[in-house]
Structures are given as structure tokens and as C-alpha cells.
């Protein structure tokens, strides 16, 4: 019997003598393949409702059959039937609200300063939040380097080293000047030092191993020559980026708009005395004062919308400057929150206070309830617990002996991360995944400097031959530029060609 082939695909066409059930199976597989996306290499992928990707390999039918010709278990994973699926907490809406409330909490101080509305109850809540956040352990305190970084002049140094690669970068910040110094050593390939400075008018770059010139680019004046002829309006994006780096007014304006929105919405909240309840604090049952308020759905949506607008505006600015990479994750986050907030209602918040610090924050949305409990210890935040509808989702256990502090994080009852920090020596050890992932290093902080290093790194049980260090110090030792200037913004094509010939690149 002669074979027939499809003139487009070249595949064999089934003959009438072949079983009709095989034709049906092939037709079903073809329809399934047409509805899915094809991954490189020929495998097909498609997301389930749960976000789990299903894979089918080329040549696999969409369904297998048993000896009777009936459809059997699919090749790829499918969720269990509804009656077999394990019961899960409906945590989506409440977690969405918590995400927005974290933004609200961050604006509590803004509200306090700008609103000028201090009732007795609201003042007690604000004081309890402030006192609790301040009452942290040695490890958290060791990372409070904001004052150093935001001083009039500061230097941030980042270094990393491996057998084949070494790099050190310094970022020097001052009111009139911003400078970056760096060195990079790639074994067997290059060893480069460079110097760059951004002023109010221009960018200056010098790479001594490449050329003796100081390359300049004035982002405040019109361009001529080769760059303008070749890139045209694209140079405007570069100019805007450099100006934004030197004077980041646009981002400051976005932050101000968000802060104003938070201040306005928080200032409208009314706090009332609630029933006292007992909670565990410092390993004892304590009677805690309750103060409650209701956050209207409209307020949460207003704050969320302002936050989303700020993030999207920042993303659009990044796109204009050619920075990509996070849009997929951001869109996924916003889609998840958008789906959850469609079920959002007014949120009842109750703050339970013991000795002017938080003992518990209770969040209630319709018939759902979440609690963040501050169990205390050496500090109020040393031991904490987060529950949804009475079921523990996260727990932090801490202990301190002399100068050594240990924290262990449990997720749904399973140990996830363990941290040990010695305040005197600065030694920090982090362990996760039953010890298969580990980091060891040092953290130091004083009034003028912050230092952190990672000397031992292990992933999936295998050591990584890499070290990392970061230092933030007050003060900046700016380096002066020495050499003849070459203005790349005004250089002609002939100037560029002469430069390349001089550098032996042509």
C-alpha cells in the first residue's frame, strides 16, 4: 500500500485502514499543540491556573491510553480533583491588604508630622509602633547605616573576588560632585582601572589603560558631529538619564506625592478604645490595652493606586533610559494584588499595647482574621508570630547569650532560615535549606562607618569560591582628573576615526 504525505508538513497521512481511534488521538494531540506555546527545543509549555508550567515533549500524545483504548493519566501534571484537593487558607485578599497596610505603616510618621491631628488614642498607637520598631536586636541595629549614607559626603565601596575575577567599585557622593572609581581584573583577558565623574553639566571618564584622554560628554548643550548624526534624538534619553542621576527631582516628586496621599488617608482615621485582651509577652500572659480603627476600602485603594502609579512612572523612566528586566515581575505582582483587591472590604485594625509597645496587631476582613504577635524577650521583636485564622504561617524565635544573638525563622512549622550574630566580633552566619545554603561573614557599624563581608558562601551543598565586601563611610576623597580632554559629544567622524587609529583599534 502506498503512503501519502502532507504537502506542507511532510508528515504521513493516516490511511483509512488504520484504526479511527488513532486518528482521533492524533487530531486531539494536534489541537492541543496548536493551543500551546512552543519552547526552544520543541517542548510545549502552558501555564495552569495555579501558575505551574506543564511540559509536553515532542511526539507525546496529549493523553495516554490503556489497553482498552480509554484515555489514561496525562503526561504532564494536573491538579487533583476539587474533592481531593487539600483545603488551603484563602489568604489572597488578606495578604493583599497587608501589603497595602505596610505602606500605610511606613507613612505613620509622615501622618504624625504633617496632619497635626493627635488624639489620645492615635498618639498611643503611633508611640507604640515607634517604640516597637526601635526595640530591635543587635543584628538589626548593625544595619542602620542610613545616617552615614545620607551624610553630606560619603563613600560606598563594593568589592568581589574569585580565582578568575576581581573587581572594586567606589561611589563618592558630595553635594557638588558625584564620582565613581573602579578597577576590574579578569584573568587572562583584561586589567582595567577607570575614573568617572558627573557634574552639573557633563560626564567625564578616564581609562588610562585605553587612552590618555579624558572623555567628556556635556549633557546640557546641543550635540553636533558623529554622535548626533548617528543617534539623533536618542541622545535626549541619555541626557535626561544623566540629569536625573545628578538631580533625582522626578523620583523625589513621586515619593512626595505618595507620602502626601498616605498622610491624608491616615489623618482621616478615627481611633477608639477597644476591649483589653491577654497576649503572651516576655513569656507571660499580659493584659493589653486595645485601640481599634477601620480603614475604608476606598482609602486602601487610593493608597494602592498612588503606589502603583509611582512604580509605573519609575518603570517608564527606566524604559526611556534603556533599563529593562523587572517589568514581568512587577506586572505579576500588580495582577495578583488586583485580583485579590476585587474581594477587598473595609479593614478593621486593632492594636494591642503593653507598656507602650505593640503586643499584637489584628487585621480583620469580613470573616478572615490575621494577627501579628510580638512575643517579646530581650526585645519586643525578638520573638514574633504571624497567624491567619488561628493557623501559624510564620514564626521568628530569638535568643541571646552574652554578645551572641540567634534568630530562627519558621515557615508553616518548618525551619527556613537561621541567623547567628556576635556583636563583639561582628561574625554573622546564615543557614538555610537544612545547611545546604550558607553564608558566613562579618558586619560592623559605628557612627562613621558600616562594613559587611561575605567570606564563605555555599549553595546546594557546594562551596562557591567567591568573596564579597561592602563599606559605607562618611567623607569622600575625590580624585582630580589629569589629561587632555576629548569631547565625544562634539567630535566629528574624522575625529573618531583618528582616535581609533591612535588606540590601535582600526
PDB file of N, CA, C and O in Angstrom, residues 2-45:
ATOM      1  N   UNK A   2       0.640   2.188  -0.891  1.00  0.00           N
ATOM      2  CA  UNK A   2       1.470   3.389  -0.974  1.00  0.00           C
ATOM      3  C   UNK A   2       1.130   4.354   0.158  1.00  0.00           C
ATOM      4  O   UNK A   2       0.008   4.382   0.642  1.00  0.00           O
ATOM      5  N   UNK A   3       2.134   5.102   0.561  1.00  0.00           N
ATOM      6  CA  UNK A   3       1.948   6.087   1.631  1.00  0.00           C
ATOM      7  C   UNK A   3       1.653   7.450   1.033  1.00  0.00           C
ATOM      8  O   UNK A   3       2.122   7.790  -0.053  1.00  0.00           O
ATOM      9  N   UNK A   4       0.829   8.212   1.747  1.00  0.00           N
ATOM     10  CA  UNK A   4       0.564   9.589   1.353  1.00  0.00           C
ATOM     11  C   UNK A   4       1.138  10.533   2.411  1.00  0.00           C
ATOM     12  O   UNK A   4       1.106  10.227   3.589  1.00  0.00           O
ATOM     13  N   UNK A   5       1.639  11.691   1.942  1.00  0.00           N
ATOM     14  CA  UNK A   5       2.263  12.640   2.856  1.00  0.00           C
ATOM     15  C   UNK A   5       1.628  14.013   2.688  1.00  0.00           C
ATOM     16  O   UNK A   5       1.245  14.407   1.569  1.00  0.00           O
ATOM     17  N   UNK A   6       1.545  14.747   3.779  1.00  0.00           N
ATOM     18  CA  UNK A   6       1.016  16.106   3.751  1.00  0.00           C
ATOM     19  C   UNK A   6       2.001  16.986   2.989  1.00  0.00           C
ATOM     20  O   UNK A   6       3.187  17.016   3.309  1.00  0.00           O
ATOM     21  N   UNK A   7       1.548  17.746   1.955  1.00  0.00           N
ATOM     22  CA  UNK A   7       2.479  18.546   1.140  1.00  0.00           C
ATOM     23  C   UNK A   7       3.094  19.708   1.902  1.00  0.00           C
ATOM     24  O   UNK A   7       4.098  20.256   1.486  1.00  0.00           O
ATOM     25  N   UNK A   8       2.486  20.158   3.057  1.00  0.00           N
ATOM     26  CA  UNK A   8       3.030  21.291   3.813  1.00  0.00           C
ATOM     27  C   UNK A   8       3.978  20.818   4.891  1.00  0.00           C
ATOM     28  O   UNK A   8       5.122  21.266   5.002  1.00  0.00           O
ATOM     29  N   UNK A   9       3.486  19.865   5.733  1.00  0.00           N
ATOM     30  CA  UNK A   9       4.306  19.407   6.869  1.00  0.00           C
ATOM     31  C   UNK A   9       5.221  18.267   6.512  1.00  0.00           C
ATOM     32  O   UNK A   9       6.190  17.999   7.211  1.00  0.00           O
ATOM     33  N   UNK A  10       4.891  17.520   5.457  1.00  0.00           N
ATOM     34  CA  UNK A  10       5.700  16.365   5.106  1.00  0.00           C
ATOM     35  C   UNK A  10       5.414  15.147   5.948  1.00  0.00           C
ATOM     36  O   UNK A  10       6.079  14.127   5.810  1.00  0.00           O
ATOM     37  N   UNK A  11       4.422  15.221   6.852  1.00  0.00           N
ATOM     38  CA  UNK A  11       4.119  14.096   7.717  1.00  0.00           C
ATOM     39  C   UNK A  11       3.207  13.100   7.005  1.00  0.00           C
ATOM     40  O   UNK A  11       2.432  13.433   6.098  1.00  0.00           O
ATOM     41  N   UNK A  12       3.297  11.854   7.464  1.00  0.00           N
ATOM     42  CA  UNK A  12       2.487  10.785   6.895  1.00  0.00           C
ATOM     43  C   UNK A  12       1.019  11.021   7.181  1.00  0.00           C
ATOM     44  O   UNK A  12       0.640  11.410   8.295  1.00  0.00           O
ATOM     45  N   UNK A  13       0.174  10.820   6.168  1.00  0.00           N
ATOM     46  CA  UNK A  13      -1.276  10.937   6.340  1.00  0.00           C
ATOM     47  C   UNK A  13      -1.832   9.558   6.647  1.00  0.00           C
ATOM     48  O   UNK A  13      -1.517   8.566   5.981  1.00  0.00           O
ATOM     49  N   UNK A  14      -2.673   9.479   7.726  1.00  0.00           N
ATOM     50  CA  UNK A  14      -3.245   8.193   8.120  1.00  0.00           C
ATOM     51  C   UNK A  14      -4.140   7.630   7.015  1.00  0.00           C
ATOM     52  O   UNK A  14      -4.929   8.352   6.388  1.00  0.00           O
ATOM     53  N   UNK A  15      -4.016   6.321   6.775  1.00  0.00           N
ATOM     54  CA  UNK A  15      -4.842   5.634   5.787  1.00  0.00           C
ATOM     55  C   UNK A  15      -6.156   5.193   6.404  1.00  0.00           C
ATOM     56  O   UNK A  15      -6.282   5.057   7.617  1.00  0.00           O
ATOM     57  N   UNK A  16      -7.149   4.972   5.577  1.00  0.00           N
ATOM     58  CA  UNK A  16      -8.465   4.556   6.054  1.00  0.00           C
ATOM     59  C   UNK A  16      -8.419   3.236   6.782  1.00  0.00           C
ATOM     60  O   UNK A  16      -9.234   2.956   7.653  1.00  0.00           O
ATOM     61  N   UNK A  17      -7.406   2.402   6.453  1.00  0.00           N
ATOM     62  CA  UNK A  17      -7.339   1.088   7.085  1.00  0.00           C
ATOM     63  C   UNK A  17      -6.852   1.179   8.526  1.00  0.00           C
ATOM     64  O   UNK A  17      -6.959   0.219   9.266  1.00  0.00           O
ATOM     65  N   UNK A  18      -6.278   2.359   8.922  1.00  0.00           N
ATOM     66  CA  UNK A  18      -5.804   2.472  10.283  1.00  0.00           C
ATOM     67  C   UNK A  18      -6.969   2.730  11.215  1.00  0.00           C
ATOM     68  O   UNK A  18      -7.987   3.295  10.814  1.00  0.00           O
ATOM     69  N   UNK A  19      -6.853   2.288  12.456  1.00  0.00           N
ATOM     70  CA  UNK A  19      -7.955   2.451  13.405  1.00  0.00           C
ATOM     71  C   UNK A  19      -8.358   3.900  13.538  1.00  0.00           C
ATOM     72  O   UNK A  19      -7.526   4.791  13.613  1.00  0.00           O
ATOM     73  N   UNK A  20      -9.690   4.152  13.571  1.00  0.00           N
ATOM     74  CA  UNK A  20     -10.189   5.512  13.692  1.00  0.00           C
ATOM     75  C   UNK A  20      -9.829   6.125  15.033  1.00  0.00           C
ATOM     76  O   UNK A  20      -9.680   7.332  15.158  1.00  0.00           O
ATOM     77  N   UNK A  21      -9.669   5.281  16.059  1.00  0.00           N
ATOM     78  CA  UNK A  21      -9.335   5.838  17.373  1.00  0.00           C
ATOM     79  C   UNK A  21      -7.943   6.460  17.355  1.00  0.00           C
ATOM     80  O   UNK A  21      -7.671   7.437  18.045  1.00  0.00           O
ATOM     81  N   UNK A  22      -7.015   5.928  16.493  1.00  0.00           N
ATOM     82  CA  UNK A  22      -5.694   6.537  16.394  1.00  0.00           C
ATOM     83  C   UNK A  22      -5.771   7.896  15.704  1.00  0.00           C
ATOM     84  O   UNK A  22      -5.047   8.825  16.025  1.00  0.00           O
ATOM     85  N   UNK A  23      -6.690   7.990  14.680  1.00  0.00           N
ATOM     86  CA  UNK A  23      -6.876   9.272  14.022  1.00  0.00           C
ATOM     87  C   UNK A  23      -7.400  10.296  15.007  1.00  0.00           C
ATOM     88  O   UNK A  23      -6.968  11.451  15.029  1.00  0.00           O
ATOM     89  N   UNK A  24      -8.327   9.898  15.846  1.00  0.00           N
ATOM     90  CA  UNK A  24      -8.892  10.827  16.832  1.00  0.00           C
ATOM     91  C   UNK A  24      -7.835  11.284  17.816  1.00  0.00           C
ATOM     92  O   UNK A  24      -7.775  12.453  18.190  1.00  0.00           O
ATOM     93  N   UNK A  25      -6.984  10.341  18.240  1.00  0.00           N
ATOM     94  CA  UNK A  25      -5.928  10.703  19.197  1.00  0.00           C
ATOM     95  C   UNK A  25      -4.953  11.694  18.573  1.00  0.00           C
ATOM     96  O   UNK A  25      -4.535  12.663  19.209  1.00  0.00           O
ATOM     97  N   UNK A  26      -4.572  11.448  17.303  1.00  0.00           N
ATOM     98  CA  UNK A  26      -3.662  12.346  16.623  1.00  0.00           C
ATOM     99  C   UNK A  26      -4.279  13.718  16.439  1.00  0.00           C
ATOM    100  O   UNK A  26      -3.625  14.746  16.593  1.00  0.00           O
ATOM    101  N   UNK A  27      -5.589  13.740  16.101  1.00  0.00           N
ATOM    102  CA  UNK A  27      -6.279  15.014  15.933  1.00  0.00           C
ATOM    103  C   UNK A  27      -6.308  15.778  17.234  1.00  0.00           C
ATOM    104  O   UNK A  27      -6.068  16.988  17.278  1.00  0.00           O
ATOM    105  N   UNK A  28      -6.559  15.078  18.335  1.00  0.00           N
ATOM    106  CA  UNK A  28      -6.582  15.735  19.648  1.00  0.00           C
ATOM    107  C   UNK A  28      -5.225  16.292  20.007  1.00  0.00           C
ATOM    108  O   UNK A  28      -5.103  17.380  20.562  1.00  0.00           O
ATOM    109  N   UNK A  29      -4.168  15.528  19.715  1.00  0.00           N
ATOM    110  CA  UNK A  29      -2.818  15.991  20.020  1.00  0.00           C
ATOM    111  C   UNK A  29      -2.483  17.223  19.211  1.00  0.00           C
ATOM    112  O   UNK A  29      -1.844  18.157  19.700  1.00  0.00           O
ATOM    113  N   UNK A  30      -2.904  17.249  17.930  1.00  0.00           N
ATOM    114  CA  UNK A  30      -2.628  18.400  17.083  1.00  0.00           C
ATOM    115  C   UNK A  30      -3.338  19.631  17.598  1.00  0.00           C
ATOM    116  O   UNK A  30      -2.788  20.717  17.647  1.00  0.00           O
ATOM    117  N   UNK A  31      -4.616  19.446  18.004  1.00  0.00           N
ATOM    118  CA  UNK A  31      -5.343  20.589  18.546  1.00  0.00           C
ATOM    119  C   UNK A  31      -4.682  21.095  19.811  1.00  0.00           C
ATOM    120  O   UNK A  31      -4.562  22.287  20.050  1.00  0.00           O
ATOM    121  N   UNK A  32      -4.226  20.163  20.696  1.00  0.00           N
ATOM    122  CA  UNK A  32      -3.552  20.561  21.938  1.00  0.00           C
ATOM    123  C   UNK A  32      -2.271  21.309  21.658  1.00  0.00           C
ATOM    124  O   UNK A  32      -1.950  22.277  22.320  1.00  0.00           O
ATOM    125  N   UNK A  33      -1.522  20.844  20.630  1.00  0.00           N
ATOM    126  CA  UNK A  33      -0.266  21.507  20.307  1.00  0.00           C
ATOM    127  C   UNK A  33      -0.488  22.896  19.773  1.00  0.00           C
ATOM    128  O   UNK A  33       0.274  23.795  20.021  1.00  0.00           O
ATOM    129  N   UNK A  34      -1.587  23.090  19.002  1.00  0.00           N
ATOM    130  CA  UNK A  34      -1.853  24.395  18.441  1.00  0.00           C
ATOM    131  C   UNK A  34      -2.227  25.397  19.496  1.00  0.00           C
ATOM    132  O   UNK A  34      -2.020  26.591  19.354  1.00  0.00           O
ATOM    133  N   UNK A  35      -2.778  24.911  20.603  1.00  0.00           N
ATOM    134  CA  UNK A  35      -3.234  25.828  21.651  1.00  0.00           C
ATOM    135  C   UNK A  35      -2.155  26.175  22.643  1.00  0.00           C
ATOM    136  O   UNK A  35      -2.340  26.955  23.538  1.00  0.00           O
ATOM    137  N   UNK A  36      -0.971  25.571  22.513  1.00  0.00           N
ATOM    138  CA  UNK A  36       0.087  25.816  23.499  1.00  0.00           C
ATOM    139  C   UNK A  36       1.221  26.580  22.862  1.00  0.00           C
ATOM    140  O   UNK A  36       1.324  26.711  21.657  1.00  0.00           O
ATOM    141  N   UNK A  37       2.086  27.105  23.719  1.00  0.00           N
ATOM    142  CA  UNK A  37       3.293  27.789  23.254  1.00  0.00           C
ATOM    143  C   UNK A  37       4.410  26.778  23.142  1.00  0.00           C
ATOM    144  O   UNK A  37       4.545  25.899  23.961  1.00  0.00           O
ATOM    145  N   UNK A  38       5.257  26.942  22.148  1.00  0.00           N
ATOM    146  CA  UNK A  38       6.366  26.010  21.950  1.00  0.00           C
ATOM    147  C   UNK A  38       7.631  26.613  22.486  1.00  0.00           C
ATOM    148  O   UNK A  38       8.013  27.709  22.114  1.00  0.00           O
ATOM    149  N   UNK A  39       8.282  25.883  23.370  1.00  0.00           N
ATOM    150  CA  UNK A  39       9.537  26.347  23.973  1.00  0.00           C
ATOM    151  C   UNK A  39      10.700  25.970  23.081  1.00  0.00           C
ATOM    152  O   UNK A  39      10.596  25.122  22.213  1.00  0.00           O
ATOM    153  N   UNK A  40      11.840  26.625  23.239  1.00  0.00           N
ATOM    154  CA  UNK A  40      13.015  26.258  22.456  1.00  0.00           C
ATOM    155  C   UNK A  40      13.331  24.783  22.606  1.00  0.00           C
ATOM    156  O   UNK A  40      13.286  24.230  23.681  1.00  0.00           O
ATOM    157  N   UNK A  41      13.666  24.184  21.497  1.00  0.00           N
ATOM    158  CA  UNK A  41      13.965  22.767  21.526  1.00  0.00           C
ATOM    159  C   UNK A  41      12.764  21.919  21.201  1.00  0.00           C
ATOM    160  O   UNK A  41      12.853  20.713  21.051  1.00  0.00           O
ATOM    161  N   UNK A  42      11.590  22.526  21.069  1.00  0.00           N
ATOM    162  CA  UNK A  42      10.448  21.768  20.614  1.00  0.00           C
ATOM    163  C   UNK A  42       9.486  21.368  21.679  1.00  0.00           C
ATOM    164  O   UNK A  42       8.437  20.830  21.390  1.00  0.00           O
ATOM    165  N   UNK A  43       9.753  21.568  22.982  1.00  0.00           N
ATOM    166  CA  UNK A  43       8.800  21.193  24.015  1.00  0.00           C
ATOM    167  C   UNK A  43       7.749  22.263  24.131  1.00  0.00           C
ATOM    168  O   UNK A  43       7.994  23.425  23.907  1.00  0.00           O
ATOM    169  N   UNK A  44       6.558  21.872  24.506  1.00  0.00           N
ATOM    170  CA  UNK A  44       5.458  22.817  24.626  1.00  0.00           C
ATOM    171  C   UNK A  44       5.211  23.117  26.075  1.00  0.00           C
ATOM    172  O   UNK A  44       5.292  22.249  26.910  1.00  0.00           O
ATOM    173  N   UNK A  45       4.878  24.366  26.347  1.00  0.00           N
ATOM    174  CA  UNK A  45       4.627  24.776  27.711  1.00  0.00           C
ATOM    175  C   UNK A  45       3.362  25.599  27.765  1.00  0.00           C
ATOM    176  O   UNK A  45       3.066  26.358  26.863  1.00  0.00           O
TER     177      UNK A  45
END
